[in-house]
């Protein structure tokens, strides 16, 4: 397949299919929080006759002495904060604390109760109590084997959905290879061998068919070293002695070594270095937060096994050879990890054992059961712990409801797909029939392309010659904006902890976006911003943009609509034509994603509606600018710096000139717009210049009066060039 448009749609089709597999997989997984909420809701309705939300009903345990006789369901009132509190959903999972299991009814009523208010309430009495008998609740929870309910649902899940996991794990592994190559941890030759070992050809675009093959045959001998307490480590060995270390949950996921001695030395340095505990913990996720003494003892054991000196030992034992296809085996490990979690979420038959509280404490504090909502941790860590793409694992596991947890997981899988498919090089000059696709609402495809652009921009910025900052917080200027000084020059773009940061661009993509009004409609919306701060922001923003690399894109797009954009009517009236030159008069945003212009061709309330419902909004002022740049544009890549990364933006300063190469109507069943093809050029000296938005002749004097910032106008429209 050679047509770039067909290629772009083909990768999107396969990536979306895999994404849908991941979505179904996660949605089908038994969500502990949801199961508990469902059962607890039914119980509350049965006992109280009211449809109460179990997340808003609290069980409180009070200290002795904090109780007064009162006319209430329990017979007591309390006026101090409780010692401990659980929502009814949490209680459904955890049952009652050990010390309450043998307490008599009088004691339970005197020091405990159910209430509509959380632990911050001023009082706990008849006004906010829920009339539930705690003795009956305790009896019911003992009769209910909730862990067994979860286990049965999970077994059903593996039977129905488990077959998709090897494909998802292979995508994760490919993403780890590509990320490790970019970071310099493996070589191009390593990458080619690993792809061939999976039955794939490095450099060729992935397909669903290729990913569905078993892989895991050929050059490598693979050994698995299970970590004590959870976690996995693997080695890939070649006959020539070269080794790859695969640690799915560590910061360095894949690391290549010329021989086994180099591997042992590297591992020894990790264990004995200042960050040894952190590295050890990263190998043992999700158990990295077991009590500190246990973790330190585990690290010390490995240090002793490794030894010191020029020839350290391998500390992880003999391991076991992986005889079956790796990704099928990894699927089994994920299942075993989940089952291990079930054993921590103990069944009722275990509750009388002495270690019950310790084990359940691990479930709650380590696995963060209540916040986690019973995430399938093995799946999460195998698939997502291997790639650092700005993924916030805390955000994933702490999402407050199942929908948000599913979306966080799906979002992370999108990032894996972007790296695995390496898609961002295939989007090229558009043809009219493309817009039948790009004018439709397709959030999944749009999101995948935007993530690809964000990754490409991040890579471009990481290659730029920018200063770095070591420490917690960079210095700030008089307006509180972080920067780094180098040879007396301020850099508002700088490296910190492996990423490039620019707080000015971040602000511009958020609360300071309206500064662009200065160049178009004036300062009406900027009255609250002091003039000196406004001018400094613009000056520093433009300075920082000059310090960034160019975008290198092949084609960029920009959508527009009336009343602010009126160039369409000017073209149709013959006032401007092919060969005329337009100039950017403000901070001008283009996008590398063809799915984004639609959002700027429609009013805000219509952008997410099906195309058939928004046809009336396309009119003579609906415009698509298509900038043919072939990697030569002056715009800077900001997707990885912007709060609105989904827009896949490339920013141009004012004073950039674009020649009209062609223009013509593009239409479909439910849309129409004027497509104006542009190419960036130098300022011509012998012909008029037109404003990009309006198509009206550019008047520097009027522009100077509008902007009221002589230095900025002179910077982009020097008077000497306009005389």
XYZ file of C-alpha atoms in Angstrom:
723
model
C 0.000 0.000 0.000
C 1.625 3.262 -1.124
C -1.139 5.849 -0.849
C -0.417 7.876 2.330
C -4.089 8.633 2.909
C -4.998 4.955 2.720
C -2.081 4.167 5.025
C -3.223 6.712 7.571
C -6.716 5.254 7.633
C -5.395 1.687 7.717
C -3.280 2.219 10.830
C -6.180 4.047 12.468
C -8.493 1.162 11.674
C -6.172 -1.422 13.245
C -5.230 0.792 16.193
C -8.897 1.510 16.907
C -9.678 -2.211 16.797
C -6.974 -2.888 19.380
C -8.127 0.079 21.433
C -11.645 -1.321 21.419
C -10.279 -4.672 22.597
C -8.559 -2.883 25.479
C -11.732 -0.965 26.289
C -13.858 -4.129 26.314
C -11.218 -5.927 28.339
C -11.124 -3.247 31.023
C -14.879 -2.684 31.106
C -15.531 -6.407 31.471
C -13.091 -6.804 34.346
C -14.919 -7.151 37.672
C -14.554 -3.766 39.326
C -14.454 -4.371 43.064
C -15.766 -0.942 43.931
C -18.679 -1.265 41.510
C -19.589 -4.755 42.695
C -19.512 -3.645 46.310
C -21.501 -0.493 45.516
C -24.133 -2.522 43.691
C -24.615 -5.035 46.504
C -24.393 -2.442 49.277
C -27.045 -0.295 47.552
C -29.438 -3.222 47.374
C -28.868 -4.034 51.044
C -29.497 -0.433 52.166
C -32.720 -0.307 50.170
C -33.885 -3.587 51.689
C -33.060 -2.545 55.276
C -34.121 1.115 55.250
C -36.661 1.321 52.448
C -34.677 4.246 51.006
C -32.482 4.438 47.900
C -29.327 5.511 49.732
C -25.942 5.894 48.074
C -23.549 3.616 50.010
C -20.720 6.038 49.225
C -22.640 8.651 51.241
C -23.469 6.431 54.212
C -20.691 6.281 56.801
C -19.765 3.786 59.487
C -18.028 5.606 62.357
C -16.163 4.107 65.309
C -15.809 6.452 68.295
C -13.386 6.516 71.218
C -14.544 5.457 74.648
C -15.989 8.333 76.636
C -17.254 10.173 73.557
C -20.848 9.152 74.000
C -23.931 10.549 75.695
C -27.336 9.034 76.188
C -29.770 10.400 73.645
C -33.023 9.678 71.881
C -31.605 8.134 68.761
C -31.579 4.774 67.035
C -28.363 3.682 68.780
C -29.301 5.417 72.027
C -26.130 7.501 71.961
C -24.836 10.766 70.514
C -21.214 11.732 69.755
C -19.596 15.168 69.501
C -15.967 14.396 68.635
C -14.408 13.142 65.417
C -14.521 9.346 65.104
C -11.399 7.219 65.519
C -12.017 5.523 62.184
C -14.538 5.825 59.395
C -15.549 3.851 56.329
C -18.197 4.421 53.718
C -20.730 1.639 53.521
C -19.183 0.542 50.199
C -15.776 0.258 51.874
C -17.330 -1.573 54.775
C -18.866 -4.065 52.365
C -15.385 -4.957 51.177
C -13.587 -4.796 54.503
C -16.281 -6.138 56.893
C -15.894 -4.935 60.490
C -12.559 -4.507 62.218
C -11.247 -7.459 64.202
C -11.848 -5.832 67.573
C -15.569 -5.561 66.774
C -16.034 -9.202 65.810
C -16.518 -10.368 69.397
C -17.984 -7.216 70.963
C -21.425 -7.495 72.501
C -24.367 -5.595 71.090
C -24.357 -2.915 73.813
C -20.733 -2.021 73.137
C -21.259 -1.902 69.393
C -24.257 0.427 69.771
C -22.464 2.642 72.296
C -19.293 3.280 70.239
C -20.390 2.846 66.624
C -23.088 3.833 64.202
C -24.140 4.644 60.649
C -24.512 8.281 59.562
C -25.132 10.393 56.472
C -22.230 12.715 57.319
C -18.539 11.954 57.074
C -15.981 12.252 59.885
C -15.903 16.055 59.689
C -19.436 16.542 61.013
C -19.994 18.612 64.177
C -22.186 15.966 65.809
C -23.435 12.438 65.217
C -26.975 12.033 66.485
C -30.591 11.526 65.446
C -30.301 14.338 62.886
C -27.852 12.518 60.640
C -28.011 8.864 61.680
C -29.054 6.026 59.368
C -31.232 3.511 61.171
C -29.191 0.379 60.558
C -28.611 -2.237 63.227
C -24.812 -2.779 63.274
C -25.218 -6.219 64.828
C -27.440 -7.327 61.946
C -25.036 -5.737 59.450
C -22.143 -7.647 61.027
C -24.073 -10.901 60.814
C -24.943 -10.294 57.166
C -21.361 -9.464 56.240
C -20.193 -12.670 57.871
C -22.742 -14.651 55.883
C -21.760 -12.871 52.674
C -18.534 -14.178 51.117
C -17.816 -11.121 49.008
C -14.355 -12.303 47.990
C -15.928 -15.411 46.496
C -18.395 -13.266 44.547
C -15.470 -11.317 43.075
C -13.602 -14.530 42.318
C -16.545 -16.037 40.454
C -16.983 -12.895 38.361
C -13.259 -12.861 37.615
C -13.218 -16.497 36.498
C -16.065 -15.694 34.137
C -14.073 -12.730 32.832
C -11.024 -14.853 31.990
C -13.202 -17.347 30.147
C -14.857 -14.672 28.024
C -12.279 -11.899 27.560
C -8.833 -13.322 28.368
C -8.048 -14.237 24.765
C -7.403 -10.582 23.856
C -4.709 -10.021 26.461
C -1.716 -11.423 24.466
C -2.291 -8.847 21.710
C -2.445 -6.012 24.232
C 0.703 -7.237 25.956
C 2.516 -7.449 22.625
C 1.588 -3.833 21.870
C 2.992 -2.879 25.248
C 6.224 -4.771 24.567
C 6.669 -3.139 21.161
C 6.123 0.258 22.745
C 8.788 -0.599 25.320
C 11.209 -1.488 22.512
C 10.582 1.789 20.685
C 10.830 3.880 23.853
C 14.035 2.124 24.886
C 15.525 2.701 21.444
C 14.736 6.420 21.646
C 16.311 6.545 25.111
C 19.474 4.778 23.921
C 19.005 1.684 26.103
C 18.911 -0.686 23.116
C 20.354 -0.487 19.603
C 18.715 -0.572 16.196
C 20.046 -4.127 15.808
C 18.397 -5.132 19.095
C 15.155 -3.675 17.850
C 15.342 -5.561 14.545
C 16.060 -8.862 16.307
C 13.206 -8.382 18.769
C 10.734 -7.517 16.033
C 11.865 -10.540 14.009
C 11.573 -12.703 17.128
C 7.930 -11.577 17.345
C 7.364 -12.443 13.677
C 7.336 -8.771 12.641
C 9.537 -6.668 10.379
C 11.075 -3.601 11.992
C 10.291 -0.431 10.095
C 7.126 -1.842 8.526
C 3.813 -0.569 9.770
C 2.118 -2.815 12.287
C -1.115 -4.565 11.485
C -3.662 -6.353 13.602
C -2.915 -9.571 11.731
C 0.786 -9.320 12.558
C 0.098 -8.581 16.199
C -2.227 -11.569 16.482
C 0.553 -14.067 15.668
C 2.154 -15.996 18.550
C 5.697 -14.600 18.148
C 8.448 -15.631 20.527
C 10.413 -17.921 18.213
C 13.962 -17.791 16.944
C 17.117 -16.220 18.286
C 16.366 -15.509 21.940
C 16.421 -17.750 24.985
C 14.016 -16.143 27.473
C 14.125 -16.722 31.236
C 11.673 -15.498 33.833
C 12.636 -14.485 37.371
C 9.546 -13.986 39.551
C 10.059 -11.366 42.238
C 9.417 -12.252 45.876
C 6.124 -10.626 46.840
C 5.105 -9.803 43.274
C 6.654 -8.438 40.115
C 8.505 -9.879 37.137
C 11.947 -9.723 35.552
C 13.048 -11.404 32.308
C 16.281 -11.860 30.386
C 16.640 -12.356 26.635
C 19.909 -14.117 25.753
C 21.531 -14.511 22.336
C 23.978 -17.259 21.402
C 26.689 -14.628 20.877
C 26.444 -13.712 24.570
C 24.417 -10.497 24.263
C 21.703 -10.006 26.897
C 18.573 -7.903 27.234
C 17.091 -7.218 30.658
C 13.310 -6.671 30.625
C 11.822 -5.130 33.781
C 8.234 -4.164 32.875
C 7.569 -1.938 35.886
C 10.938 -0.184 36.227
C 11.920 3.182 34.765
C 14.444 1.500 32.449
C 12.256 -1.149 30.845
C 14.656 -2.727 28.345
C 18.428 -2.535 28.706
C 20.954 -4.242 26.412
C 24.346 -5.667 27.454
C 27.241 -7.070 25.442
C 27.619 -10.050 27.770
C 26.453 -11.517 31.062
C 29.286 -9.858 32.998
C 28.103 -6.411 31.891
C 24.558 -7.347 32.905
C 25.663 -8.385 36.403
C 27.745 -5.242 36.878
C 24.818 -3.025 35.824
C 22.405 -4.811 38.184
C 24.922 -4.577 41.027
C 25.262 -0.842 40.481
C 21.489 -0.440 40.590
C 21.264 -2.374 43.849
C 24.213 -0.718 45.583
C 23.659 2.812 44.267
C 21.949 5.683 46.058
C 18.690 4.833 44.280
C 18.964 1.136 45.096
C 15.818 1.024 47.215
C 13.835 2.843 44.556
C 14.991 0.407 41.868
C 14.258 -2.599 44.073
C 10.783 -1.246 44.827
C 10.087 -0.643 41.136
C 10.719 -4.338 40.426
C 8.160 -5.370 43.029
C 5.154 -3.279 42.100
C 2.378 -3.355 43.182
C 3.991 -4.386 46.460
C 6.503 -1.525 46.540
C 4.830 0.086 49.533
C 4.956 -2.823 51.949
C 6.327 -1.622 55.282
C 9.741 -0.023 55.019
C 11.570 -2.618 57.116
C 10.415 -5.440 54.841
C 11.461 -3.544 51.726
C 14.870 -2.699 53.163
C 15.407 -6.320 54.153
C 14.527 -7.453 50.639
C 17.035 -5.053 49.118
C 19.712 -6.149 51.576
C 19.202 -9.805 50.606
C 19.766 -8.978 46.949
C 22.813 -6.866 47.755
C 24.343 -9.757 49.681
C 23.642 -12.192 46.845
C 25.087 -9.800 44.285
C 28.182 -8.935 46.243
C 30.581 -6.141 45.389
C 33.795 -5.881 43.470
C 34.621 -6.232 39.790
C 32.757 -9.547 39.275
C 29.373 -9.451 41.077
C 26.950 -12.373 41.022
C 23.468 -12.612 39.527
C 21.176 -12.124 42.562
C 17.827 -13.325 41.216
C 18.394 -17.082 41.211
C 18.132 -19.540 38.342
C 14.731 -18.476 37.093
C 12.806 -20.617 34.627
C 12.981 -20.844 30.860
C 9.896 -19.533 29.071
C 9.001 -22.478 26.873
C 5.650 -21.345 25.478
C 5.024 -18.156 23.418
C 5.974 -15.276 25.701
C 2.796 -13.240 25.425
C 0.619 -16.240 26.213
C 2.833 -16.881 29.232
C 2.646 -13.230 30.278
C -1.136 -13.492 30.140
C -0.917 -16.346 32.631
C 1.282 -14.248 34.916
C -1.281 -11.465 34.825
C -3.970 -13.947 35.787
C -1.850 -15.312 38.626
C -1.198 -11.772 39.866
C -4.920 -11.118 39.975
C -5.542 -14.393 41.792
C -2.863 -13.440 44.303
C -4.820 -10.275 44.904
C -7.916 -12.387 45.513
C -6.050 -14.319 48.150
C -5.314 -11.022 49.896
C -8.972 -10.058 49.630
C -9.656 -12.944 51.996
C -12.750 -15.096 52.037
C -14.743 -15.540 55.219
C -13.080 -18.860 56.019
C -9.795 -16.978 56.552
C -11.100 -14.197 58.722
C -10.593 -15.987 62.046
C -6.887 -16.596 61.468
C -4.421 -14.523 63.459
C -2.815 -12.963 60.411
C -6.113 -11.749 59.010
C -5.658 -8.147 59.964
C -2.097 -8.017 58.648
C -3.093 -9.547 55.317
C -6.132 -7.340 54.920
C -4.023 -4.343 55.870
C -1.772 -5.140 52.921
C -4.806 -5.306 50.658
C -5.936 -1.892 51.780
C -2.678 0.015 52.161
C -0.600 -1.572 49.416
C -3.166 -2.291 46.771
C -5.178 0.771 47.773
C -8.296 -1.315 47.434
C -10.800 1.393 48.151
C -9.264 4.025 45.894
C -8.144 1.430 43.382
C -11.571 0.021 42.790
C -9.979 -3.395 42.246
C -7.906 -2.487 39.270
C -6.532 -5.616 37.582
C -3.058 -4.701 38.810
C -1.144 -7.327 36.903
C -2.657 -6.082 33.673
C -2.153 -2.424 34.577
C 1.502 -2.838 35.482
C 2.480 -5.200 32.693
C 0.817 -3.012 30.094
C 1.241 0.478 31.461
C 4.117 0.362 33.914
C 6.524 -0.187 31.045
C 6.124 3.123 29.259
C 6.649 6.575 30.743
C 4.551 8.873 28.575
C 3.367 11.299 31.168
C 0.980 8.582 32.318
C -0.133 9.290 35.855
C -0.615 5.882 37.467
C -2.018 7.620 40.547
C -4.679 9.239 38.375
C -5.446 5.851 36.891
C -5.892 3.998 40.155
C -7.495 6.844 42.089
C -10.180 7.681 39.536
C -13.367 7.988 41.604
C -15.663 5.790 39.531
C -15.582 2.918 37.097
C -16.199 5.068 34.024
C -13.243 7.307 34.835
C -11.039 4.313 35.671
C -11.909 2.743 32.326
C -11.190 5.994 30.501
C -7.855 6.438 32.270
C -6.836 2.927 31.281
C -7.970 3.412 27.689
C -6.117 6.713 27.512
C -2.914 5.001 28.603
C -3.371 2.247 26.007
C -3.727 4.974 23.352
C -0.225 6.149 24.203
C 1.092 2.611 23.812
C -0.575 2.296 20.411
C 0.886 5.587 19.227
C 4.430 4.439 19.913
C 3.860 0.918 18.611
C 2.358 2.100 15.325
C 4.717 5.108 14.933
C 1.975 6.750 12.937
C 2.808 10.395 12.769
C 4.866 10.282 9.578
C 2.046 9.166 7.273
C -0.322 12.129 7.357
C 0.387 14.158 4.249
C -1.317 16.551 1.879
C -5.047 15.988 1.909
C -7.370 15.179 -0.953
C -11.048 16.196 -1.110
C -12.331 12.697 -0.370
C -10.375 12.664 2.890
C -12.655 15.252 4.395
C -15.607 12.870 4.312
C -13.631 11.056 7.000
C -12.183 13.997 8.905
C -15.419 15.997 9.068
C -17.174 13.193 10.941
C -16.995 12.966 14.733
C -14.439 10.256 15.491
C -13.015 10.885 18.936
C -10.971 7.689 19.055
C -9.128 8.405 15.798
C -8.680 12.071 16.652
C -7.243 11.161 20.027
C -4.802 8.662 18.545
C -3.490 11.163 15.993
C -3.165 13.902 18.620
C -1.233 11.590 20.906
C 1.065 10.733 18.024
C 1.711 14.424 17.400
C 2.332 15.024 21.092
C 4.931 12.265 21.132
C 6.608 13.633 17.994
C 6.724 17.143 19.462
C 8.148 15.803 22.704
C 10.923 14.049 20.780
C 11.701 17.225 18.801
C 11.948 19.318 21.946
C 14.144 16.754 23.675
C 16.620 17.026 20.794
C 16.824 20.819 21.039
C 19.798 22.627 22.568
C 18.057 23.915 25.669
C 19.466 24.439 29.163
C 18.524 22.131 31.995
C 17.637 22.648 35.619
C 18.502 20.277 38.454
C 16.467 20.646 41.594
C 12.928 20.906 42.856
C 11.785 24.248 41.377
C 13.380 26.518 38.789
C 13.925 30.216 39.600
C 11.046 32.543 38.763
C 10.965 36.035 37.305
C 9.221 39.042 38.820
C 5.861 37.680 37.604
C 6.387 34.179 38.998
C 7.268 32.477 35.703
C 9.917 29.709 35.899
C 13.028 30.120 33.756
C 16.684 29.112 33.562
C 19.549 31.532 32.922
C 22.453 30.615 30.646
C 25.268 33.068 29.927
C 23.074 35.922 31.069
C 20.138 34.957 28.824
C 16.808 33.803 30.226
C 15.351 30.617 28.818
C 11.679 30.040 29.529
C 12.015 26.732 27.687
C 14.238 24.368 29.657
C 14.742 20.736 30.584
C 13.751 19.383 33.958
C 13.562 15.737 34.986
C 13.763 14.472 31.412
C 11.165 16.749 29.818
C 11.099 20.211 28.266
C 8.940 22.755 30.085
C 7.649 26.169 29.054
C 5.264 27.730 31.538
C 4.498 30.653 29.212
C 3.120 28.343 26.521
C 1.257 26.405 29.184
C -0.305 29.654 30.416
C -1.099 30.719 26.855
C -2.959 27.453 26.300
C -4.966 28.140 29.461
C -5.932 31.295 31.319
C -3.728 33.632 29.234
C -5.150 32.630 25.846
C -7.007 35.929 25.676
C -3.713 37.846 25.290
C -4.183 37.166 21.584
C -7.004 39.721 21.726
C -4.280 42.396 21.722
C -3.695 41.656 18.038
C -7.303 41.374 16.905
C -9.994 43.081 19.006
C -8.050 45.056 21.595
C -7.782 44.887 25.374
C -11.431 44.732 26.458
C -11.046 41.274 28.053
C -7.621 42.070 29.512
C -8.540 44.857 31.914
C -7.545 42.721 34.911
C -4.007 42.150 33.590
C -1.559 44.969 34.473
C 0.025 46.533 31.394
C 3.608 45.769 32.466
C 2.716 42.130 33.081
C 0.924 41.867 29.737
C 3.859 43.317 27.812
C 6.382 41.161 29.660
C 4.293 38.055 28.992
C 4.194 38.727 25.246
C 7.874 39.631 25.009
C 8.972 36.565 26.965
C 6.576 34.276 25.107
C 7.963 35.349 21.745
C 11.549 35.064 23.021
C 10.856 31.535 24.216
C 9.256 30.547 20.902
C 12.412 31.654 19.091
C 14.401 29.245 21.271
C 12.304 26.236 20.209
C 12.934 24.006 17.167
C 10.715 24.116 14.082
C 7.887 21.608 13.767
C 9.170 19.682 10.754
C 5.632 18.723 9.710
C 4.746 18.047 6.077
C 1.348 19.716 6.113
C -0.621 21.781 8.634
C -4.275 22.749 8.827
C -6.315 25.539 10.347
C -10.099 25.857 10.417
C -12.044 29.101 10.595
C -15.567 30.518 10.454
C -17.362 33.838 10.500
C -17.722 36.426 11.809
C -14.025 36.707 12.760
C -12.789 34.973 9.613
C -14.096 36.669 6.474
C -11.469 35.754 3.892
C -13.847 33.286 2.224
C -16.214 36.013 1.116
C -13.263 38.119 -0.105
C -12.014 35.238 -2.245
C -15.415 34.578 -3.752
C -15.736 38.280 -4.542
C -12.423 38.189 -6.422
C -10.729 40.635 -4.039
C -7.852 38.202 -3.456
C -6.593 35.471 -5.749
C -3.938 32.855 -6.370
C -0.422 34.225 -5.793
C -1.491 36.845 -3.259
C 0.287 36.857 0.094
C -1.383 36.675 3.502
C 0.235 37.658 6.789
C -0.405 36.345 10.293
C -1.412 39.269 12.488
C -1.673 37.391 15.791
C -0.349 34.252 17.449
C -1.599 31.853 14.809
C -2.333 28.220 15.538
C -2.196 25.438 12.965
C -2.651 21.754 13.704
C -0.933 18.583 12.554
C -4.167 16.602 12.960
C -6.761 16.741 10.164
C -9.459 15.890 12.722
C -9.062 19.235 14.518
C -10.093 21.898 11.913
C -13.736 20.789 12.122
C -13.819 22.015 15.718
C -12.964 25.545 14.567
C -15.360 25.532 11.620
C -18.363 25.072 13.899
C -19.806 26.912 16.917
C -18.766 25.407 20.247
C -22.156 23.895 20.928
C -22.005 21.935 17.654
C -18.462 20.561 17.576
C -19.382 17.161 19.039
C -22.640 16.673 17.144
C -22.907 14.223 14.224
C -22.054 15.802 10.891
C -25.596 15.404 9.575
C -26.851 17.670 12.384
C -24.443 20.565 11.740
C -24.692 21.018 7.976
C -26.378 24.419 8.353
C -23.284 25.878 10.038
C -21.105 25.511 6.930
C -21.374 28.694 4.855
C -19.410 31.095 2.638
C -17.149 32.099 5.536
C -16.171 28.533 6.481
C -12.505 28.146 5.614
C -9.783 25.521 5.794
C -6.221 26.768 5.503
C -3.916 23.980 4.322
C -0.261 24.910 4.749
C 2.145 22.892 2.600
C 5.399 23.073 4.508
C 7.499 19.969 3.765
C 9.291 20.432 7.066
C 10.229 24.059 6.348
C 7.630 25.995 8.367
C 8.672 28.563 10.967
C 6.000 27.361 13.409
C 7.055 25.719 16.659
C 5.746 22.384 18.013
C 3.887 22.924 21.289
C 1.579 19.912 21.706
C 3.683 18.445 24.514
C 3.833 21.848 26.265
C 0.176 22.771 25.945
C -2.734 22.105 28.266
C -4.748 21.551 25.076
C -2.479 18.856 23.644
C -5.460 17.301 21.845
C -5.308 20.203 19.365
C -1.860 19.051 18.132
C -0.785 22.663 17.717
C 2.030 24.336 15.846
C 2.251 28.036 16.760
C 3.337 30.862 14.466
C 4.190 34.357 15.635
C 2.668 37.429 14.006
C 4.458 38.626 10.887
C 4.654 35.304 9.007
C 3.854 35.413 5.289
C 1.927 32.812 3.318
C 1.406 32.760 -0.440
C -1.893 31.403 -1.774
C -1.025 28.435 -3.994
C -4.630 27.588 -4.815
C -8.138 27.782 -3.431
C -11.327 25.927 -4.148
C -14.573 24.613 -2.741
C -14.537 21.263 -0.956
C -17.932 19.765 -0.243
C -19.625 16.617 0.929
C -23.170 15.604 1.696
C -23.298 17.617 4.929
C -20.401 20.071 4.717
C -18.742 22.637 2.506
C -15.819 24.988 2.936
C -13.246 26.983 1.023
C -9.853 25.290 1.121
C -6.988 27.756 0.740
C -3.638 26.107 0.120
C -0.702 28.129 1.392
C 3.073 28.071 1.396
C 5.215 30.100 3.797
C 7.388 32.687 2.036
C 9.488 35.742 2.786
C 7.789 39.129 2.743
C 7.408 40.279 -0.860
C 8.556 43.794 -1.663
C 6.452 44.500 -4.719
C 2.878 43.448 -3.952
C 0.150 44.074 -1.385
C -0.155 42.002 1.780
C -3.486 40.801 3.138
C -4.439 39.867 6.716
C -4.904 36.113 7.040
C -8.187 36.241 8.957
C -10.012 38.903 6.985
C -8.406 39.018 3.566
C -8.280 42.817 3.890
C -5.117 44.763 2.978
C -2.758 44.932 5.941
C -2.360 48.463 7.345
C 0.647 48.742 9.653
C -0.410 52.130 11.051
C -3.877 50.878 12.027
C -2.306 47.724 13.439
C 0.071 49.797 15.583
C -2.870 51.757 16.983
C -4.721 48.538 17.814
C -1.854 46.653 19.453
C -0.480 49.564 21.514
C 2.833 47.786 22.003
C 5.366 49.463 19.741
C 8.182 47.023 20.471
C 6.140 43.975 19.469
C 4.902 45.621 16.283
C 8.441 46.680 15.386
C 9.668 43.173 16.114
C 7.366 41.524 13.589
C 6.534 44.424 11.276
C 9.666 46.626 11.266
C 8.881 50.120 10.060
C 11.794 50.034 7.622
C 10.132 47.188 5.732
C 6.831 49.064 5.420
C 7.953 52.420 4.066
